[in-house]
Amino acid sequence: SFFFFKQKTAYEMQRGLVGSEMCIRDSYYRGGALLEGTTNPGYHWRFPFITSYENVQVTVQTDEVTNIPCGTSGGVLIFFDKVEVVNRLRKDDVWMTVKNYTTLYDKTWIYDKIHHEINQFCSSHTLEDVYITKFDTLDENLAQAIQHDCNHWAPGIQIISIRVTKPRIPENLAKNYERMEKEKTNHKIAIGQQKTVETTAQTKRKEETIYAQMEADVSNIKMQKEINETRSLVEKESLMNYMLVQREEAQANATKVKLMAEAAANKYKLTPEFLHLEAVKAITNNAKLHIGPSIPHYFSSNNTYQCQNIMHFKKKEKKKKKKKKK
């Protein structure tokens, strides 16, 4: 709000507004020219009946453009109930903007421009594009188009954002689109349920695969354990057999060495004198009492037999010595 005194020299300028002073004395400014510069918020002086002023907002504001008719490329007339344009006029560009487009600059570059751009968009698109397919891009396209022209013709105007409501279409078409949307929704629900069933089946399949793999791994581990145990038993038995063979071979070798040693000892032990001594001992140990006329004959024949055995043994010993020398 602000105070305006038509015939007084003082007036108040609120925060967020700037004042543009205008001289209405035709004779001096040649028909009421706009004075250069603006005034900041606060109290200011003016000449009554000569100078007037207008408040210009330089903070962020929202302009609402309502009831915008437009025709699609198919000839269907639709209405946009409301388009909200969030914009701001830069303080440094207030004077030039007001000079070129007056304080009603937003009518030229926002209200009228919104009508123009929406009709441009509708005329080049079908009803389905405007109502469904490309509706989500309409606000961005409007903001870009308006800002592009403002940058060239009115640089002080900044378009911050645009919000577009859903257009009103004929009732019969709206029912058709509602039915189509309902069918699409049901189709999406069916697809979602199908995906849920597929996901559940895949999850169950994965679980079964994991369990089967786990059982196979456990079976492999058990089988490998049994194989290792069997291999250990085979190696243990093989080692025991080897040890038994080695022990038997050692015993056999020991027996062989013992026999060879005994044979070598007997070689030196069985001399003719030793044999004669042993024969005498044997005769003595086997002494018998004989009575009768044939006693002398018995002793003579027995001594002859023993002497023949001794001579035969000596011949064998000589033949062995000759073989060894050869």
GROMACS .gro file of C-alpha atoms in nm:
model
  326
    1SER     CA    1   0.000   0.000   0.000
    2PHE     CA    2   0.101   0.358  -0.041
    3PHE     CA    3  -0.022   0.711   0.026
    4PHE     CA    4  -0.097   0.934  -0.267
    5PHE     CA    5  -0.162   1.303  -0.217
    6LYS     CA    6  -0.286   1.459  -0.537
    7GLN     CA    7  -0.240   1.815  -0.427
    8LYS     CA    8   0.033   1.774  -0.167
    9THR     CA    9   0.406   1.782  -0.200
   10ALA     CA   10   0.491   1.470   0.011
   11TYR     CA   11   0.421   1.100  -0.057
   12GLU     CA   12   0.535   0.765   0.080
   13MET     CA   13   0.697   0.485  -0.122
   14GLN     CA   14   0.660   0.135   0.028
   15ARG     CA   15   0.940  -0.124   0.050
   16GLY     CA   16   0.967  -0.342  -0.261
   17LEU     CA   17   0.841  -0.060  -0.485
   18VAL     CA   18   1.010   0.214  -0.677
   19GLY     CA   19   0.859   0.535  -0.802
   20SER     CA   20   0.865   0.664  -1.157
   21GLU     CA   21   0.794   1.033  -1.169
   22MET     CA   22   0.612   1.179  -1.466
   23CYS     CA   23   0.578   1.546  -1.555
   24ILE     CA   24   0.239   1.642  -1.695
   25ARG     CA   25   0.331   1.999  -1.784
   26ASP     CA   26   0.300   1.987  -2.163
   27SER     CA   27   0.458   2.317  -2.236
   28TYR     CA   28   0.793   2.228  -2.072
   29TYR     CA   29   0.829   1.857  -2.136
   30ARG     CA   30   0.641   1.865  -2.464
   31GLY     CA   31   0.337   1.661  -2.380
   32GLY     CA   32   0.431   1.488  -2.051
   33ALA     CA   33   0.767   1.310  -2.084
   34LEU     CA   34   0.892   1.052  -1.836
   35LEU     CA   35   1.159   1.190  -1.604
   36GLU     CA   36   1.484   0.995  -1.585
   37GLY     CA   37   1.561   0.787  -1.275
   38THR     CA   38   1.351   0.625  -1.005
   39THR     CA   39   1.303   0.679  -0.633
   40ASN     CA   40   1.370   0.424  -0.362
   41PRO     CA   41   1.135   0.335  -0.073
   42GLY     CA   42   1.091   0.620   0.176
   43TYR     CA   43   0.946   0.974   0.185
   44HIS     CA   44   0.987   1.204  -0.116
   45TRP     CA   45   0.880   1.550  -0.235
   46ARG     CA   46   0.704   1.647  -0.559
   47PHE     CA   47   0.545   1.941  -0.729
   48PRO     CA   48   0.167   1.926  -0.698
   49PHE     CA   49  -0.034   1.941  -1.018
   50ILE     CA   50   0.292   1.906  -1.212
   51THR     CA   51   0.450   1.576  -1.119
   52SER     CA   52   0.274   1.244  -1.078
   53TYR     CA   53   0.418   0.902  -0.997
   54GLU     CA   54   0.346   0.533  -1.038
   55ASN     CA   55   0.447   0.242  -0.810
   56VAL     CA   56   0.643  -0.037  -0.985
   57GLN     CA   57   0.703  -0.367  -0.802
   58VAL     CA   58   1.062  -0.498  -0.823
   59THR     CA   59   1.021  -0.804  -0.598
   60VAL     CA   60   0.905  -1.148  -0.711
   61GLN     CA   61   0.539  -1.146  -0.816
   62THR     CA   62   0.294  -1.400  -0.961
   63ASP     CA   63   0.068  -1.301  -1.249
   64GLU     CA   64  -0.234  -1.523  -1.316
   65VAL     CA   65  -0.360  -1.548  -1.672
   66THR     CA   66  -0.707  -1.704  -1.681
   67ASN     CA   67  -0.950  -1.851  -1.931
   68ILE     CA   68  -0.719  -1.894  -2.230
   69PRO     CA   69  -0.892  -2.044  -2.535
   70CYS     CA   70  -0.694  -2.226  -2.802
   71GLY     CA   71  -0.757  -2.461  -3.091
   72THR     CA   72  -0.560  -2.779  -3.157
   73SER     CA   73  -0.430  -2.887  -3.495
   74GLY     CA   74  -0.735  -3.113  -3.523
   75GLY     CA   75  -0.977  -2.823  -3.473
   76VAL     CA   76  -1.081  -2.899  -3.114
   77LEU     CA   77  -1.138  -2.590  -2.899
   78ILE     CA   78  -1.002  -2.621  -2.544
   79PHE     CA   79  -0.954  -2.379  -2.254
   80PHE     CA   80  -0.674  -2.331  -2.003
   81ASP     CA   81  -0.841  -2.207  -1.684
   82LYS     CA   82  -0.527  -2.062  -1.526
   83VAL     CA   83  -0.160  -2.009  -1.602
   84GLU     CA   84   0.059  -1.871  -1.322
   85VAL     CA   85   0.374  -1.682  -1.421
   86VAL     CA   86   0.629  -1.612  -1.148
   87ASN     CA   87   0.840  -1.314  -1.261
   88ARG     CA   88   1.045  -1.020  -1.144
   89LEU     CA   89   1.147  -0.683  -1.288
   90ARG     CA   90   1.508  -0.588  -1.222
   91LYS     CA   91   1.541  -0.257  -1.040
   92ASP     CA   92   1.811  -0.126  -1.272
   93ASP     CA   93   1.587  -0.178  -1.576
   94VAL     CA   94   1.267  -0.027  -1.435
   95TRP     CA   95   1.304   0.312  -1.604
   96MET     CA   96   1.377   0.170  -1.951
   97THR     CA   97   1.098  -0.088  -1.924
   98VAL     CA   98   0.841   0.168  -1.810
   99LYS     CA   99   0.958   0.407  -2.081
  100ASN     CA  100   0.907   0.146  -2.353
  101TYR     CA  101   0.599  -0.037  -2.222
  102THR     CA  102   0.458   0.183  -1.940
  103THR     CA  103   0.388   0.042  -1.597
  104LEU     CA  104   0.157  -0.214  -1.761
  105TYR     CA  105   0.454  -0.392  -1.915
  106ASP     CA  106   0.332  -0.724  -1.779
  107LYS     CA  107   0.016  -0.704  -1.995
  108THR     CA  108   0.234  -0.697  -2.306
  109TRP     CA  109   0.501  -0.944  -2.209
  110ILE     CA  110   0.312  -1.181  -1.977
  111TYR     CA  111  -0.065  -1.176  -2.024
  112ASP     CA  112  -0.072  -1.125  -2.399
  113LYS     CA  113   0.243  -1.330  -2.453
  114ILE     CA  114   0.094  -1.629  -2.264
  115HIS     CA  115  -0.214  -1.620  -2.489
  116HIS     CA  116   0.005  -1.604  -2.797
  117GLU     CA  117   0.245  -1.885  -2.700
  118ILE     CA  118  -0.030  -2.122  -2.584
  119ASN     CA  119  -0.220  -2.073  -2.910
  120GLN     CA  120   0.104  -2.132  -3.102
  121PHE     CA  121   0.162  -2.454  -2.911
  122CYS     CA  122  -0.195  -2.582  -2.952
  123SER     CA  123  -0.215  -2.504  -3.323
  124SER     CA  124   0.091  -2.721  -3.396
  125HIS     CA  125  -0.010  -3.019  -3.180
  126THR     CA  126  -0.298  -3.262  -3.159
  127LEU     CA  127  -0.540  -3.281  -2.871
  128GLU     CA  128  -0.366  -3.591  -2.735
  129ASP     CA  129  -0.030  -3.411  -2.743
  130VAL     CA  130  -0.167  -3.106  -2.563
  131TYR     CA  131  -0.379  -3.297  -2.313
  132ILE     CA  132  -0.155  -3.597  -2.239
  133THR     CA  133   0.166  -3.663  -2.432
  134LYS     CA  134   0.339  -3.322  -2.422
  135PHE     CA  135   0.150  -3.149  -2.145
  136ASP     CA  136   0.438  -3.203  -1.900
  137THR     CA  137   0.668  -2.998  -2.125
  138LEU     CA  138   0.427  -2.708  -2.184
  139ASP     CA  139   0.536  -2.500  -1.885
  140GLU     CA  140   0.905  -2.529  -1.977
  141ASN     CA  141   0.835  -2.440  -2.340
  142LEU     CA  142   0.633  -2.134  -2.237
  143ALA     CA  143   0.903  -2.012  -1.998
  144GLN     CA  144   1.177  -2.053  -2.258
  145ALA     CA  145   0.977  -1.881  -2.534
  146ILE     CA  146   0.874  -1.582  -2.319
  147GLN     CA  147   1.220  -1.538  -2.167
  148HIS     CA  148   1.380  -1.553  -2.511
  149ASP     CA  149   1.167  -1.264  -2.640
  150CYS     CA  150   1.204  -1.067  -2.315
  151ASN     CA  151   1.583  -1.093  -2.334
  152HIS     CA  152   1.567  -0.923  -2.673
  153TRP     CA  153   1.291  -0.665  -2.622
  154ALA     CA  154   1.255  -0.621  -2.245
  155PRO     CA  155   1.577  -0.738  -2.074
  156GLY     CA  156   1.463  -0.630  -1.727
  157ILE     CA  157   1.189  -0.897  -1.707
  158GLN     CA  158   1.292  -1.228  -1.554
  159ILE     CA  159   1.065  -1.533  -1.592
  160ILE     CA  160   1.128  -1.755  -1.290
  161SER     CA  161   0.871  -2.028  -1.346
  162ILE     CA  162   0.535  -2.104  -1.509
  163ARG     CA  163   0.261  -2.332  -1.379
  164VAL     CA  164  -0.007  -2.450  -1.622
  165THR     CA  165  -0.332  -2.616  -1.515
  166LYS     CA  166  -0.483  -2.905  -1.708
  167PRO     CA  167  -0.691  -2.772  -2.001
  168ARG     CA  168  -1.067  -2.813  -2.021
  169ILE     CA  169  -1.176  -3.024  -2.314
  170PRO     CA  170  -1.526  -3.116  -2.440
  171GLU     CA  171  -1.712  -3.347  -2.204
  172ASN     CA  172  -1.746  -3.637  -2.448
  173LEU     CA  173  -1.373  -3.630  -2.520
  174ALA     CA  174  -1.297  -3.605  -2.151
  175LYS     CA  175  -1.500  -3.920  -2.087
  176ASN     CA  176  -1.313  -4.099  -2.364
  177TYR     CA  177  -0.979  -3.997  -2.213
  178GLU     CA  178  -1.098  -4.099  -1.869
  179ARG     CA  179  -1.194  -4.439  -2.008
  180MET     CA  180  -0.858  -4.464  -2.184
  181GLU     CA  181  -0.675  -4.366  -1.867
  182LYS     CA  182  -0.875  -4.623  -1.674
  183GLU     CA  183  -0.785  -4.891  -1.927
  184LYS     CA  184  -0.421  -4.784  -1.917
  185THR     CA  185  -0.430  -4.797  -1.539
  186ASN     CA  186  -0.583  -5.143  -1.543
  187HIS     CA  187  -0.325  -5.250  -1.800
  188LYS     CA  188  -0.044  -5.114  -1.583
  189ILE     CA  189  -0.194  -5.292  -1.282
  190ALA     CA  190  -0.209  -5.617  -1.479
  191ILE     CA  191   0.149  -5.571  -1.594
  192GLY     CA  192   0.250  -5.494  -1.237
  193GLN     CA  193   0.077  -5.808  -1.111
  194GLN     CA  194   0.240  -6.010  -1.388
  195LYS     CA  195   0.580  -5.870  -1.297
  196THR     CA  196   0.508  -5.949  -0.932
  197VAL     CA  197   0.424  -6.310  -1.019
  198GLU     CA  198   0.734  -6.335  -1.240
  199THR     CA  199   0.948  -6.182  -0.968
  200THR     CA  200   0.805  -6.424  -0.711
  201ALA     CA  201   0.868  -6.719  -0.943
  202GLN     CA  202   1.221  -6.600  -1.017
  203THR     CA  203   1.285  -6.554  -0.646
  204LYS     CA  204   1.155  -6.903  -0.572
  205ARG     CA  205   1.361  -7.044  -0.857
  206LYS     CA  206   1.670  -6.871  -0.727
  207GLU     CA  207   1.605  -7.001  -0.376
  208GLU     CA  208   1.564  -7.357  -0.506
  209THR     CA  209   1.879  -7.317  -0.713
  210ILE     CA  210   2.067  -7.190  -0.410
  211TYR     CA  211   1.943  -7.480  -0.194
  212ALA     CA  212   2.026  -7.733  -0.466
  213GLN     CA  213   2.370  -7.584  -0.508
  214MET     CA  214   2.419  -7.588  -0.133
  215GLU     CA  215   2.321  -7.955  -0.116
  216ALA     CA  216   2.549  -8.035  -0.409
  217ASP     CA  217   2.835  -7.854  -0.238
  218VAL     CA  218   2.772  -8.046   0.086
  219SER     CA  219   2.759  -8.375  -0.108
  220ASN     CA  220   3.082  -8.289  -0.287
  221ILE     CA  221   3.246  -8.203   0.043
  222LYS     CA  222   3.134  -8.534   0.197
  223MET     CA  223   3.246  -8.729  -0.111
  224GLN     CA  224   3.581  -8.552  -0.109
  225LYS     CA  225   3.614  -8.631   0.260
  226GLU     CA  226   3.544  -9.000   0.198
  227ILE     CA  227   3.791  -9.003  -0.091
  228ASN     CA  228   4.055  -8.843   0.128
  229GLU     CA  229   3.988  -9.092   0.407
  230THR     CA  230   4.008  -9.387   0.164
  231ARG     CA  231   4.326  -9.248   0.016
  232SER     CA  232   4.469  -9.209   0.364
  233LEU     CA  233   4.382  -9.570   0.448
  234VAL     CA  234   4.538  -9.692   0.122
  235GLU     CA  235   4.852  -9.492   0.188
  236LYS     CA  236   4.860  -9.618   0.547
  237GLU     CA  237   4.824  -9.982   0.437
  238SER     CA  238   5.084  -9.928   0.165
  239LEU     CA  239   5.322  -9.785   0.421
  240MET     CA  240   5.256 -10.073   0.662
  241ASN     CA  241   5.314 -10.327   0.384
  242TYR     CA  242   5.634 -10.153   0.289
  243MET     CA  243   5.747 -10.157   0.649
  244LEU     CA  244   5.659 -10.529   0.677
  245VAL     CA  245   5.852 -10.610   0.360
  246GLN     CA  246   6.147 -10.410   0.484
  247ARG     CA  247   6.133 -10.588   0.818
  248GLU     CA  248   6.112 -10.933   0.652
  249GLU     CA  249   6.397 -10.840   0.420
  250ALA     CA  250   6.600 -10.725   0.718
  251GLN     CA  251   6.528 -11.048   0.903
  252ALA     CA  252   6.613 -11.254   0.594
  253ASN     CA  253   6.935 -11.061   0.547
  254ALA     CA  254   7.018 -11.108   0.912
  255THR     CA  255   6.956 -11.482   0.885
  256LYS     CA  256   7.164 -11.495   0.568
  257VAL     CA  257   7.449 -11.310   0.732
  258LYS     CA  258   7.423 -11.534   1.034
  259LEU     CA  259   7.434 -11.850   0.824
  260MET     CA  260   7.720 -11.718   0.618
  261ALA     CA  261   7.906 -11.633   0.933
  262GLU     CA  262   7.839 -11.977   1.074
  263ALA     CA  263   7.950 -12.138   0.746
  264ALA     CA  264   8.268 -11.934   0.749
  265ALA     CA  265   8.328 -12.028   1.110
  266ASN     CA  266   8.261 -12.391   1.035
  267LYS     CA  267   8.513 -12.375   0.750
  268TYR     CA  268   8.785 -12.298   0.999
  269LYS     CA  269   8.636 -12.516   1.266
  270LEU     CA  270   8.595 -12.847   1.080
  271THR     CA  271   8.963 -12.944   1.058
  272PRO     CA  272   9.072 -13.311   1.030
  273GLU     CA  273   9.185 -13.309   1.388
  274PHE     CA  274   8.850 -13.159   1.505
  275LEU     CA  275   8.659 -13.416   1.303
  276HIS     CA  276   8.872 -13.699   1.440
  277LEU     CA  277   8.809 -13.565   1.788
  278GLU     CA  278   8.437 -13.547   1.728
  279ALA     CA  279   8.438 -13.901   1.588
  280VAL     CA  280   8.617 -14.027   1.891
  281LYS     CA  281   8.367 -13.843   2.115
  282ALA     CA  282   8.080 -13.992   1.924
  283ILE     CA  283   8.227 -14.340   1.951
  284THR     CA  284   8.283 -14.285   2.320
  285ASN     CA  285   7.930 -14.150   2.376
  286ASN     CA  286   7.784 -14.444   2.182
  287ALA     CA  287   7.993 -14.710   2.356
  288LYS     CA  288   7.824 -15.047   2.377
  289LEU     CA  289   7.917 -15.376   2.545
  290HIS     CA  290   7.953 -15.663   2.299
  291ILE     CA  291   7.997 -16.025   2.397
  292GLY     CA  292   8.094 -16.291   2.157
  293PRO     CA  293   8.364 -16.409   1.923
  294SER     CA  294   8.306 -16.128   1.660
  295ILE     CA  295   8.405 -15.830   1.877
  296PRO     CA  296   8.745 -15.762   1.715
  297HIS     CA  297   8.592 -15.779   1.374
  298TYR     CA  298   8.327 -15.519   1.475
  299PHE     CA  299   8.577 -15.262   1.596
  300SER     CA  300   8.804 -15.304   1.297
  301SER     CA  301   8.520 -15.265   1.047
  302ASN     CA  302   8.378 -14.966   1.233
  303ASN     CA  303   8.712 -14.787   1.240
  304THR     CA  304   8.760 -14.858   0.872
  305TYR     CA  305   8.422 -14.698   0.793
  306GLN     CA  306   8.502 -14.388   0.994
  307CYS     CA  307   8.839 -14.350   0.827
  308GLN     CA  308   8.678 -14.374   0.485
  309ASN     CA  309   8.438 -14.092   0.577
  310ILE     CA  310   8.725 -13.871   0.694
  311MET     CA  311   8.921 -13.931   0.373
  312HIS     CA  312   8.614 -13.853   0.161
  313PHE     CA  313   8.558 -13.523   0.349
  314LYS     CA  314   8.924 -13.422   0.295
  315LYS     CA  315   8.897 -13.483  -0.080
  316LYS     CA  316   8.593 -13.256  -0.097
  317GLU     CA  317   8.778 -12.982   0.087
  318LYS     CA  318   9.071 -12.999  -0.155
  319LYS     CA  319   8.839 -12.973  -0.457
  320LYS     CA  320   8.670 -12.660  -0.310
  321LYS     CA  321   9.007 -12.491  -0.251
  322LYS     CA  322   9.113 -12.563  -0.614
  323LYS     CA  323   8.786 -12.407  -0.743
  324LYS     CA  324   8.840 -12.097  -0.535
  325LYS     CA  325   9.194 -12.054  -0.665
  326LYS     CA  326   9.075 -12.078  -1.027
   0.00000   0.00000   0.00000
